[in-house]
């Protein structure tokens, strides 16, 4: 593969080249990994800094309807929009969010949009790396806004929040007891809560739900990365296209403030550092699983089991002899 050609085409904003590069970073093959690393190095410092927006919500809350409407609105405003999906369940079910071709039909036809479904065979541990690298690739291809969608389960939300500049939580209108159902940790990571489906019969319920969440947010400790009034709860209707302009204005106000106060850059730097540390940890663990360390570890484990050497001493020897630590 001609990496320079691929890099040039990505920098040129060619969506097919971008798709191909993302396939490369998703691959588990060692030679692909090496190529992916080389490609990302070549692209470093080019492209543009996009606004990375994480979006979470349980299935059925309206994520794809929202992304379609919101994405088309941004496109109409002259922005280029990429959509990435993180679906931790796809590794098990073989299913895939965004996999359904009928989702986001309007947005997918826009020349300024790029939509990437989550791979059906994602390696669980590799999801974070794949997504981070896909984000870098989208920035190299000069997208202005990158939406990272995830379903509201388990650790994927935290992971997405950690790679976003702004984190949206999409909720459905519901009674008071539902409010308890949203995990506190998720509420604390949200920058803006959007209560969707504020239309028709659901409108008044949505407004009440929104007021409940606004109340709950006010009770939370103020975070240093927020100006007065944030995190915020708003109502939207993705179906009827209402509240989206207001939501976008609030997002921009928040991001402008974070840029002006240095919080934006500080958060990005912190994320890069976090990512580096995660890579070191993963690399170390990978070394342990490969020969000759693996064999030496098994041999020492046998000696520990037999009581010939203490666990601490055996570990010390292994690290010294095989990892020069
Ligand atoms: P996802 O699973 O979170 O991606 O949810 P979808 O976008 O597929 O939407 C689930 C269902 O909710 C679909 O039947 C949508 O038509 C409906 N829906 C989405 N947004 C709205 C909205 O703003 N108002 C109403 N009334 N229905 C909506």
PDB file of C-alpha atoms in Angstrom, residues 300-301 303-305 307-320 325:
ATOM      1  CA  UNK A 300       8.321 -19.106  37.508  1.00  0.00           C
ATOM      2  CA  UNK A 301       4.644 -19.576  38.349  1.00  0.00           C
ATOM      3  CA  UNK A 303       8.121 -22.532  41.175  1.00  0.00           C
ATOM      4  CA  UNK A 304       5.887 -20.160  43.129  1.00  0.00           C
ATOM      5  CA  UNK A 305       3.185 -22.846  43.295  1.00  0.00           C
ATOM      6  CA  UNK A 307       6.798 -22.899  47.266  1.00  0.00           C
ATOM      7  CA  UNK A 308      10.413 -22.715  46.035  1.00  0.00           C
ATOM      8  CA  UNK A 309      10.371 -18.951  45.574  1.00  0.00           C
ATOM      9  CA  UNK A 310       8.186 -16.173  46.890  1.00  0.00           C
ATOM     10  CA  UNK A 311       5.731 -14.467  44.564  1.00  0.00           C
ATOM     11  CA  UNK A 312       7.368 -11.090  45.117  1.00  0.00           C
ATOM     12  CA  UNK A 313      10.878 -12.396  44.391  1.00  0.00           C
ATOM     13  CA  UNK A 314       9.735 -14.298  41.295  1.00  0.00           C
ATOM     14  CA  UNK A 315       8.033 -11.189  39.921  1.00  0.00           C
ATOM     15  CA  UNK A 316      11.141  -9.118  40.584  1.00  0.00           C
ATOM     16  CA  UNK A 317      13.312 -11.624  38.709  1.00  0.00           C
ATOM     17  CA  UNK A 318      10.988 -11.789  35.759  1.00  0.00           C
ATOM     18  CA  UNK A 319      10.770  -8.021  35.389  1.00  0.00           C
ATOM     19  CA  UNK A 320      14.541  -7.644  35.724  1.00  0.00           C
ATOM     20  CA  UNK A 325      12.884  -3.176  34.823  1.00  0.00           C
TER      21      UNK A 325
END
